[in-house]
Coordinates of C-alpha atoms in Angstrom, one line a residue:
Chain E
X111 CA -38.1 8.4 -8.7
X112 CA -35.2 5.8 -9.1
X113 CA -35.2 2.4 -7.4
X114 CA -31.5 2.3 -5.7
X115 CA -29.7 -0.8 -4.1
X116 CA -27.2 0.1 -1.9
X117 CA -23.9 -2.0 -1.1
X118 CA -21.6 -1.1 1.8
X119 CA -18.6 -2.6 2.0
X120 CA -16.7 -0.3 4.7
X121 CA -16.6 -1.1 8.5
X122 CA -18.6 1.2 10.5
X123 CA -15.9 3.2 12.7
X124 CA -12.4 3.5 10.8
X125 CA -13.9 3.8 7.6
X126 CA -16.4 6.5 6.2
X127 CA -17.3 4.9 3.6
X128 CA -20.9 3.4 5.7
X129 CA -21.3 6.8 7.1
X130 CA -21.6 8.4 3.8
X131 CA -23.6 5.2 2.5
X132 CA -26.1 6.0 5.9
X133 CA -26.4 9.8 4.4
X134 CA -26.9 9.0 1.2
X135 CA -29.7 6.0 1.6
X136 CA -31.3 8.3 4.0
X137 CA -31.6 11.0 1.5
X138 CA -32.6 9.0 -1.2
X139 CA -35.4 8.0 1.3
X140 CA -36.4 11.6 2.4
X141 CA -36.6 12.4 -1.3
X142 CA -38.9 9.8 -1.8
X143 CA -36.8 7.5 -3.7
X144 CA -36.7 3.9 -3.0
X145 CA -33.9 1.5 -1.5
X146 CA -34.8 -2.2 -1.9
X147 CA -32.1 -3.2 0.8
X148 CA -28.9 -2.0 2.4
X149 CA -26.4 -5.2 1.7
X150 CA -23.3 -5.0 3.9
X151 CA -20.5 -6.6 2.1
X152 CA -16.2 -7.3 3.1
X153 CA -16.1 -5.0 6.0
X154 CA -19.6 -3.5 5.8
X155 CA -20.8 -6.3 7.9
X156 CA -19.0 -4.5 11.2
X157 CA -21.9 -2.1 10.8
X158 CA -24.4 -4.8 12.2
X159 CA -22.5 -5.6 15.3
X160 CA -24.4 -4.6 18.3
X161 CA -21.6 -4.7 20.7
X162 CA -20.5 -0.9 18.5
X163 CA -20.2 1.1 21.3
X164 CA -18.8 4.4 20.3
X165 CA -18.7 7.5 23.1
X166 CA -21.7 9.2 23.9
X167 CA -20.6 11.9 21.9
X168 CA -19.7 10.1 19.1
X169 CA -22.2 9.6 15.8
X170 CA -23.3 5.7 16.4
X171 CA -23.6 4.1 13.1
X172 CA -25.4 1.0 14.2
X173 CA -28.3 2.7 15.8
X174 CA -28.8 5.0 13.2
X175 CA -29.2 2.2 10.5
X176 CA -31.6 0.4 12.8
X177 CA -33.8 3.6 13.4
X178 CA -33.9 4.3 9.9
X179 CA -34.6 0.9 8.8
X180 CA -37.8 1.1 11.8
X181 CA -39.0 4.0 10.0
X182 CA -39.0 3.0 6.1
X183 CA -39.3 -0.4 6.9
X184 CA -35.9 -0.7 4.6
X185 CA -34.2 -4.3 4.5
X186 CA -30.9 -4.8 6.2
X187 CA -28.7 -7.6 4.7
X188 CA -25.8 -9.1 5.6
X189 CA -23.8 -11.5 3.5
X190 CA -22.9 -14.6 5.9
X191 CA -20.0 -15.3 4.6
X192 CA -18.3 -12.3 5.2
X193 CA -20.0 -12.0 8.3
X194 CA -19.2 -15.3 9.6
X195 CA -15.7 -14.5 8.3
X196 CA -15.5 -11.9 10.8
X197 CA -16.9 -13.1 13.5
X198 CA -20.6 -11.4 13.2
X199 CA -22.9 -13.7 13.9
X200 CA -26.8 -14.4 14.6
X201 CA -28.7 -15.8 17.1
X202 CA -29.6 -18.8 14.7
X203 CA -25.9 -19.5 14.2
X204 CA -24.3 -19.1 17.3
X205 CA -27.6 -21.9 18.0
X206 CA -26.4 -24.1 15.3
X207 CA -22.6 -24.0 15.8
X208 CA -23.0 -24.5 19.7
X209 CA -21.7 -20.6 20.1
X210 CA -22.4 -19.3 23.6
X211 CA -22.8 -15.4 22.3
X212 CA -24.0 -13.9 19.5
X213 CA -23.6 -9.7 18.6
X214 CA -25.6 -8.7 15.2
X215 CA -27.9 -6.5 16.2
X216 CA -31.8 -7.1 15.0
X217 CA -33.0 -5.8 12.8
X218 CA -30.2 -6.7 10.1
X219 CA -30.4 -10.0 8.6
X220 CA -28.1 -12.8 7.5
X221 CA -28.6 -13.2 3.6
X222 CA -26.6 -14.9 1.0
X223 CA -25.1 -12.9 -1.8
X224 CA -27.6 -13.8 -4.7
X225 CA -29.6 -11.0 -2.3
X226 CA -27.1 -8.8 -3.9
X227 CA -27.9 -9.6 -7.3
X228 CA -31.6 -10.5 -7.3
X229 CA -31.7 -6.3 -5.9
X230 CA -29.5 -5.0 -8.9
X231 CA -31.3 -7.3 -11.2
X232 CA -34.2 -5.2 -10.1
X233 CA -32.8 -1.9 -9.1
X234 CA -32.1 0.8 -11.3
X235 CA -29.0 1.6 -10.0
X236 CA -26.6 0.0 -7.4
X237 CA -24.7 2.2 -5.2
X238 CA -21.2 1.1 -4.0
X239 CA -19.5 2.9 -0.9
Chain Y
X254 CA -29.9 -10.0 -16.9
X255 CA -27.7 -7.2 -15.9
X256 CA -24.5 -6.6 -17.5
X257 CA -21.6 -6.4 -14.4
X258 CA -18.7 -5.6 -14.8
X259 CA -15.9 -6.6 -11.6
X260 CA -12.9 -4.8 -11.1
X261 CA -10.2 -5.8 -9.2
X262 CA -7.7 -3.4 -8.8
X263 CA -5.7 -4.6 -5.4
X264 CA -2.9 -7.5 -5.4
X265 CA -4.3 -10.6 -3.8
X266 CA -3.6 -12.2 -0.4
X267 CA -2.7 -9.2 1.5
X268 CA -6.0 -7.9 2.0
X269 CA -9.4 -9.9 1.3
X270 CA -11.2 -7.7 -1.5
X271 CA -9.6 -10.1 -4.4
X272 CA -11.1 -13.3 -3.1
X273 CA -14.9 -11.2 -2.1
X274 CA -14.9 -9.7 -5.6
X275 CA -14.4 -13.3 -7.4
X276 CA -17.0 -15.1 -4.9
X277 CA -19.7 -12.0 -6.7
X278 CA -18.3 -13.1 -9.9
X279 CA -19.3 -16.6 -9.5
X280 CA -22.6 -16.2 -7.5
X281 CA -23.3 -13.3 -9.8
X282 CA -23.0 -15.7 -13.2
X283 CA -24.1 -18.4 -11.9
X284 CA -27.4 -16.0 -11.4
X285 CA -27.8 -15.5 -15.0
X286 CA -26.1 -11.9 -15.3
X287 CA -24.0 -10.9 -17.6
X288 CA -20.4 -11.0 -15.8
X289 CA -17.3 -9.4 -17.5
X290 CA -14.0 -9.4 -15.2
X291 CA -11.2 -6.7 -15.5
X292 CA -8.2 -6.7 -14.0
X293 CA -5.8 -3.1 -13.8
X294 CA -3.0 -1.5 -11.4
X295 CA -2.1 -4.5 -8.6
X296 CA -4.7 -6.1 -9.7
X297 CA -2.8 -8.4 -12.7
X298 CA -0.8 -9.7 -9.6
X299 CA -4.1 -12.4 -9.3
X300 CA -2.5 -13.6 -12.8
X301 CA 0.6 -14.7 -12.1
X302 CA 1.4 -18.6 -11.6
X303 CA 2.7 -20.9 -9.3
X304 CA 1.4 -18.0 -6.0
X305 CA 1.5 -20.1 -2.9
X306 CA -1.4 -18.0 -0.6
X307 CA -1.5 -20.4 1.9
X308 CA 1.7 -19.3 3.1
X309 CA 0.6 -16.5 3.7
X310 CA -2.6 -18.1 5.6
X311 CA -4.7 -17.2 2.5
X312 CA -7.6 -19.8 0.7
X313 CA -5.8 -20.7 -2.5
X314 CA -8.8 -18.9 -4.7
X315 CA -6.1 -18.1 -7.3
X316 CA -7.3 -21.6 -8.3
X317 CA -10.7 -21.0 -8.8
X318 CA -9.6 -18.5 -11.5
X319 CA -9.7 -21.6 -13.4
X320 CA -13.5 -22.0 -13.5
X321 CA -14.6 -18.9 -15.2
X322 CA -15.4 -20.9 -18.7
X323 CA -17.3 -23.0 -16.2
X324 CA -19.7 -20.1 -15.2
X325 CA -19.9 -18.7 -19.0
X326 CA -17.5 -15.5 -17.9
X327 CA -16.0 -14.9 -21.0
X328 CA -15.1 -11.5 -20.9
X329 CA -11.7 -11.4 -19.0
X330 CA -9.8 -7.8 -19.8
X331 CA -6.2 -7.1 -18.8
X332 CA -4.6 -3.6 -18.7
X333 CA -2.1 -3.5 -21.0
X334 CA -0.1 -0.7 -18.9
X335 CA -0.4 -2.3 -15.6
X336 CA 0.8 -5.4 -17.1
X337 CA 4.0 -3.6 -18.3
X338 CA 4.1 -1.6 -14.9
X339 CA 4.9 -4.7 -13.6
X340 CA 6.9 -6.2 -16.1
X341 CA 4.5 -9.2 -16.8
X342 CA 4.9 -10.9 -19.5
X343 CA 2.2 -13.5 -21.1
X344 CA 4.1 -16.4 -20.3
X345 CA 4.3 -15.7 -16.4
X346 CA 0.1 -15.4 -16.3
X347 CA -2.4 -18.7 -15.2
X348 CA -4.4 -18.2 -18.1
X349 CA -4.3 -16.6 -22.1
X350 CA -5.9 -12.9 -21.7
X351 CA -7.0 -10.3 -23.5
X352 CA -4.2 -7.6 -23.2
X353 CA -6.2 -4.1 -23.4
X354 CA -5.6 -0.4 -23.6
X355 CA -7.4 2.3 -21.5
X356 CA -9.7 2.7 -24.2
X357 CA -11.0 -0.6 -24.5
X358 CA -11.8 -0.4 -20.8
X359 CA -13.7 2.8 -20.9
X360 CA -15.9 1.1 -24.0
X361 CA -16.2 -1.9 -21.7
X362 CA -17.1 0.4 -18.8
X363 CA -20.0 2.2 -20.3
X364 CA -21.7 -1.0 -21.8
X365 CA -22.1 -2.1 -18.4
X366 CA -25.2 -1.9 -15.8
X367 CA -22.9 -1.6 -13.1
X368 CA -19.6 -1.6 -12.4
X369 CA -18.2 -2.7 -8.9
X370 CA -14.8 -2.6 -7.7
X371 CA -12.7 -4.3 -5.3

C-alpha cells in the first residue's frame, strides 16, 4: 500500500485533468491506498467553488470531491494564493477583507503551499493532473 | 528532504503557470528540499533580459529569477535544443546557465523524487 499526494492543478469544468485526478484518488482509496490531501493548485482551485453549477445531467465535480472527502475523511486543500488570485474565497476572508460573499464550498480548506511540500515530504509519491 | 525537480516548459506572461511553478520553487527550498529548476521548449523564453511583463499586466517575477542562490537552488538546467530553437544565444539570457542536452535531463529526471511541470 503506497502513501499518495495528489495535486490538481486543472479547473473543474473545461479541463479533465480534475476529473481524472477525482477517479484516480478515488481508486487509490477503494484499493485501500492512502491520500494524505487533495491540494488544488493554478486552476485546480475552481474545483472548490460552490457556486459550480453544472446541469442536472451533467457529472458535478464539486460534490463529488466533498462526498468523497465525507467518506474517507481525505483533506481538501487549497492554496490561497491562487485561490485568492481567482477570486475563490472563504468565509474567513471575505470576513477579513470586508467581502460581502464568499463561494468555496466546505469542506475544502484554505492552506498555504508548504501543505504541498510537508505531503510529498511524506508521501511516497505525488501525483500531478 | 525530497529531491524536486520544476519544469517549466510554457513562455511566461501569457498564461500564469511560469510565475506558480517559481512561487513552489521558492516555498519548496525554502522548506528544506532539494530544488533543481529546468527550463525546455518555450520555457527558455523566462531567460531572456530586459522582458517588460507589466505591460502586459503581468508581476514582473522574471525578477525574482535573481534570488535562486538566495534559496540554495543551484541546479539550474537549460535545453540546449530549445535554446537554439529559438535562436538564443548566452548573451541575451538574465543569468550564466548550464546549457544541457536531452541526455543530461533524462539523468537529472530520474535522480529526482518528483518531478512537476508547469
Amino acid at each position: 500500500m503506497s502513501k499518495f499526494i495528489i495535486q490538481v492543478n486543472g479547473a473543474a469544468y473545461p479541463s479533465s485533468a480534475s476529473y481524472n485526478a477525482y477517479h484516480f484518488t478515488k481508486s487509490a482509496l477503494e484499493s485501500g491506498h492512502e491520500v494524505i490531501r487533495v491540494f488544488f493548485y493554478q486552476d485546480g482551485v475552481f474545483n472548490t467553488n460552490g457556486l459550480n453549477s453544472p446541469a442536472s445531467d451533467e457529472f458535478d465535480l464539486t460534490r463529488a470531491w466533498v462526498a468523497l472527502s465525507e467518506k474517507y475523511q481525505v483533506d481538501l486543500v487549497n492554496c490561497v494564493s491562487a485561490a485568492l488570485r481567482r477570486g475563490i474565497i472563504s468565509e474567513t476572508e471575505a470576513k477579513e477583507s470586508h467581502v460581502s460573499h464568499w463561494n468555496m464550498q466546505a469542506p475544502f480548506t484554505m492552506g498555504g503551499l508548504g501543505e504541498l511540500v510537508t505531503g510529498l515530504e511524506v508521501a511516497d509519491r505525488l501525483v500531478s493532473f | 528532504m525530497k529531491k524536486l525537480t520544476i519544469i517549466f516548459r510554457r513562455a511566461p506572461h501569457g498564461t500564469a503557470h511560469g510565475r506558480e511553478a517559481l512561487d513552489l520553487a521558492l516555498l519548496s527550498a525554502s522548506f528544506e528540499q532539494e530544488v533543481s529548476l529546468i527550463f525546455v521548449d518555450e520555457g527558455v523564453l523566462h531567460l531572456i533580459t530586459e522582458q517588460q511583463p507589466e505591460l502586459a499586466g503581468a508581476k514582473d517575477y522574471i525578477a525574482t529569477f535573481g534570488a535562486l542562490d538566495l534559496y540554495d537552488i543551484e541546479t539550474v538546467l537549460v535545453c540546449q535544443s530549445s535554446l537554439e530553437r529559438f535562436g538564443l544565444a548566452d548573451s541575451e539570457l538574465t543569468f550564466s546557465v548550464d546549457r544541457v542536452t536531452s541526455a543530461s535531463i533524462t539523468a537529472q529526471l530520474q535522480a529526482a523524487d518528483e518531478v512537476l511541470v508547469f
